[in-house]
C-alpha positions as a LaTeX table, in Angstrom:
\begin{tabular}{lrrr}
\hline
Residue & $x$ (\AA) & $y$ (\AA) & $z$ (\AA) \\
\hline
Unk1 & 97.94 & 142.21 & 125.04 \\
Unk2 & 95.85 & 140.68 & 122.27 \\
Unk3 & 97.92 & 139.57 & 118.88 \\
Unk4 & 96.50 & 138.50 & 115.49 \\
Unk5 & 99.34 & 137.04 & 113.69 \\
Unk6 & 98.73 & 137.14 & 109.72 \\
Unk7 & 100.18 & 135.32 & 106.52 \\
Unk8 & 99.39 & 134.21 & 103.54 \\
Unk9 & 99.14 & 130.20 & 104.04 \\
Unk10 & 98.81 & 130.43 & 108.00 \\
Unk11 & 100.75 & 127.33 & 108.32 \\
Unk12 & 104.16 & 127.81 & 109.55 \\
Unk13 & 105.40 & 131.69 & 110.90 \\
Unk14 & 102.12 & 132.79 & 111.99 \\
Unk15 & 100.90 & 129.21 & 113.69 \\
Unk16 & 104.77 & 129.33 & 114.94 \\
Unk17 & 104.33 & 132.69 & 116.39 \\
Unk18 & 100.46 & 132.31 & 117.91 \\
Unk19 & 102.01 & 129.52 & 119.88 \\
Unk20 & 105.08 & 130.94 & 121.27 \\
Unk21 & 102.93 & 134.04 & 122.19 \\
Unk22 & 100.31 & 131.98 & 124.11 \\
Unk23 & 103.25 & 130.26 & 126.08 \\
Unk24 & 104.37 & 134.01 & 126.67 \\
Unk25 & 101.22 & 135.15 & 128.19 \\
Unk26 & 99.66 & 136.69 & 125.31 \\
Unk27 & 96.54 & 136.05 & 123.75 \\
Unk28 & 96.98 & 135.46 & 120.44 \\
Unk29 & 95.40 & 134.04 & 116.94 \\
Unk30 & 96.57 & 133.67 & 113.51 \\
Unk31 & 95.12 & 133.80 & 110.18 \\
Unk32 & 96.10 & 133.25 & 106.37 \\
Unk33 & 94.56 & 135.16 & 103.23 \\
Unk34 & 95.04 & 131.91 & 101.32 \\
Unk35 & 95.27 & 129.06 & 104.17 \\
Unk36 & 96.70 & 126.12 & 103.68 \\
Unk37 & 95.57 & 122.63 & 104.07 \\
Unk38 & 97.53 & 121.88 & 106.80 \\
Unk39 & 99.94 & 123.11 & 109.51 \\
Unk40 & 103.65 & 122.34 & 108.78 \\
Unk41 & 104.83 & 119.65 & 109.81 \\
Unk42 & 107.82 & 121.00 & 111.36 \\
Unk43 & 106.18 & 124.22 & 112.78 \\
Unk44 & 104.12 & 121.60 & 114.74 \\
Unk45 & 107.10 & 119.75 & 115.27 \\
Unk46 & 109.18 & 123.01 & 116.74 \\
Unk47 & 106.32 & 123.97 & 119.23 \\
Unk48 & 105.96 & 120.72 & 120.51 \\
Unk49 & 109.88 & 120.48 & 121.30 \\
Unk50 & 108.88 & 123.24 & 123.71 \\
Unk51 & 106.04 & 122.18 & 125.04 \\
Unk52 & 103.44 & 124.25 & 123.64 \\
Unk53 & 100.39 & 122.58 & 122.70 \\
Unk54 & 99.23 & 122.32 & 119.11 \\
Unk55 & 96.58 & 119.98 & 119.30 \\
Unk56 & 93.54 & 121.80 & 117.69 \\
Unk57 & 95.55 & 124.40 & 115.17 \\
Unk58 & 94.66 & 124.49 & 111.52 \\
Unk59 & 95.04 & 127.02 & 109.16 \\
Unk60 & 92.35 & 129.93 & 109.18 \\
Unk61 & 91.01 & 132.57 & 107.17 \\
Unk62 & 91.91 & 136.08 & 108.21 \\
Unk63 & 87.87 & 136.54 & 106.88 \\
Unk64 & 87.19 & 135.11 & 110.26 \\
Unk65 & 88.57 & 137.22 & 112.07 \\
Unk66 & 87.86 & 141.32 & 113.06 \\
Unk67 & 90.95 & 143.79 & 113.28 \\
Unk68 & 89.13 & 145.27 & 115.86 \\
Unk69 & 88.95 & 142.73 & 118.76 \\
Unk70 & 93.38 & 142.59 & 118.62 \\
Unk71 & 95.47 & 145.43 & 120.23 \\
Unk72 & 98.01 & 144.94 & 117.14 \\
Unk73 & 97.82 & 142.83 & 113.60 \\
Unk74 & 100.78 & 141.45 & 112.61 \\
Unk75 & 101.95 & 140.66 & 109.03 \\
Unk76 & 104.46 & 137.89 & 109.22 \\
Unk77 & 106.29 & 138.93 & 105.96 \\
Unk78 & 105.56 & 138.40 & 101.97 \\
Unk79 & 103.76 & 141.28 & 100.95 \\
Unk80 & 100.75 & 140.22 & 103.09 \\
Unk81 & 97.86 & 142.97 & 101.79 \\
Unk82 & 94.41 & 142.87 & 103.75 \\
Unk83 & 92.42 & 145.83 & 102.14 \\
Unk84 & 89.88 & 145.03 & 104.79 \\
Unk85 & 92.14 & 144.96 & 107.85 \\
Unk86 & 95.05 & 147.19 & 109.12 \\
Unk87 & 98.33 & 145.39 & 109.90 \\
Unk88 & 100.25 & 147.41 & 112.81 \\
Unk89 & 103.60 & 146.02 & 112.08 \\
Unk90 & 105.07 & 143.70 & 109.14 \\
Unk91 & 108.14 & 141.43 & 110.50 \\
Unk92 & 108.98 & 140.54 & 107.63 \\
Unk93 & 109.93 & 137.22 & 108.20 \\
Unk94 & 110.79 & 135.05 & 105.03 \\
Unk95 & 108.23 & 132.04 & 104.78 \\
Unk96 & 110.27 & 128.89 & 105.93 \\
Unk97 & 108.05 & 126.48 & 103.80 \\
Unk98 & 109.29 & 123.03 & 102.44 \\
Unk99 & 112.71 & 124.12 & 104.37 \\
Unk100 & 115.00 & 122.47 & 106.12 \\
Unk101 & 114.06 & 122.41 & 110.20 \\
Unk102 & 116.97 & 124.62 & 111.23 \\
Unk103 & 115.16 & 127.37 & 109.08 \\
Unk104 & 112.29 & 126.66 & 111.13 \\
Unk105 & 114.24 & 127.18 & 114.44 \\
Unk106 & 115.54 & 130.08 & 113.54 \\
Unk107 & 112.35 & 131.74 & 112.12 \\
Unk108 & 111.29 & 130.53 & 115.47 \\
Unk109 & 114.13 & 132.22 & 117.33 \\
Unk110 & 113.35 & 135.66 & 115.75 \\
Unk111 & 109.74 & 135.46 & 116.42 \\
Unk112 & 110.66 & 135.09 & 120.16 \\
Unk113 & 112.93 & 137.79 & 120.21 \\
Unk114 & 110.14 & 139.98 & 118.64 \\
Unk115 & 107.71 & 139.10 & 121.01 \\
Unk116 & 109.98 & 139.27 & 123.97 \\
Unk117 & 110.33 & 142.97 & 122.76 \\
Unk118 & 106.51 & 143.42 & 122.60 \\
Unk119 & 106.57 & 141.99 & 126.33 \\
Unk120 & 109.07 & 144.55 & 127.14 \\
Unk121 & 107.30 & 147.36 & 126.33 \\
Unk122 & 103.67 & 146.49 & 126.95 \\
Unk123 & 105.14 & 146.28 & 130.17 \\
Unk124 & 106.44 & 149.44 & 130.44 \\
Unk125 & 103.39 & 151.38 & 129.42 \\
\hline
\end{tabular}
């Protein structure tokens, strides 16, 4: 299954959540309609306790990116509105942003739980 994680600043759920989906299995991208400068330092700092690679991710534009090419779009949270793209599901996750890193883990800890869910029944199509 193909994901396209999307926020507004694409520098802490959705980077969070295109990394724990590649360690998953999935392919996956993320994009911001406004990205930020810079990944979050703790989001970075989160995937890296497990493992995951982050060498290489920067915020992108969801501009760059085709609706089309994913098998679902998902909106992080925060009112994310792309006239020019369909979002299949919003998770509604509030943006952890100049918190604390225990906000971060357990942003993180949702996301996985989501996904693990997707997993589940992708499987069982």
């Amino acid at each position: 299954m193909k994901l396209l994680f999307v926020c507004v600043g694409n520098s802490c759920r959705s980077q969070m959540a295109e990394g724990l989906a590649k360690a998953m299995g999935f392919e996956a991208d993320s994009a911001g309609t406004h990205p930020a400068d810079d990944v979050a330092a703790h989001a970075l700092e989160l995937l890296q306790s497990r493992n995951i690679q982050t060498e290489g991710m920067t915020p992108k534009s969801v501009d760059n990116f085709n609706a089309e090419d994913y098998d679902m779009v998902i909106s992080m949270g925060c009112g994310v509105n792309c006239p020019a793209m369909r979002i299949d599901e919003d998770w509604g996750l509030e943006d952890p942003v100049g918190q604390e890193y225990e906000v971060y883990q357990s942003t993180a800890q949702e996301i996985q739980r989501r996904l693990m869910l997707l997993a589940t029944h992708s499987s069982s199509d």
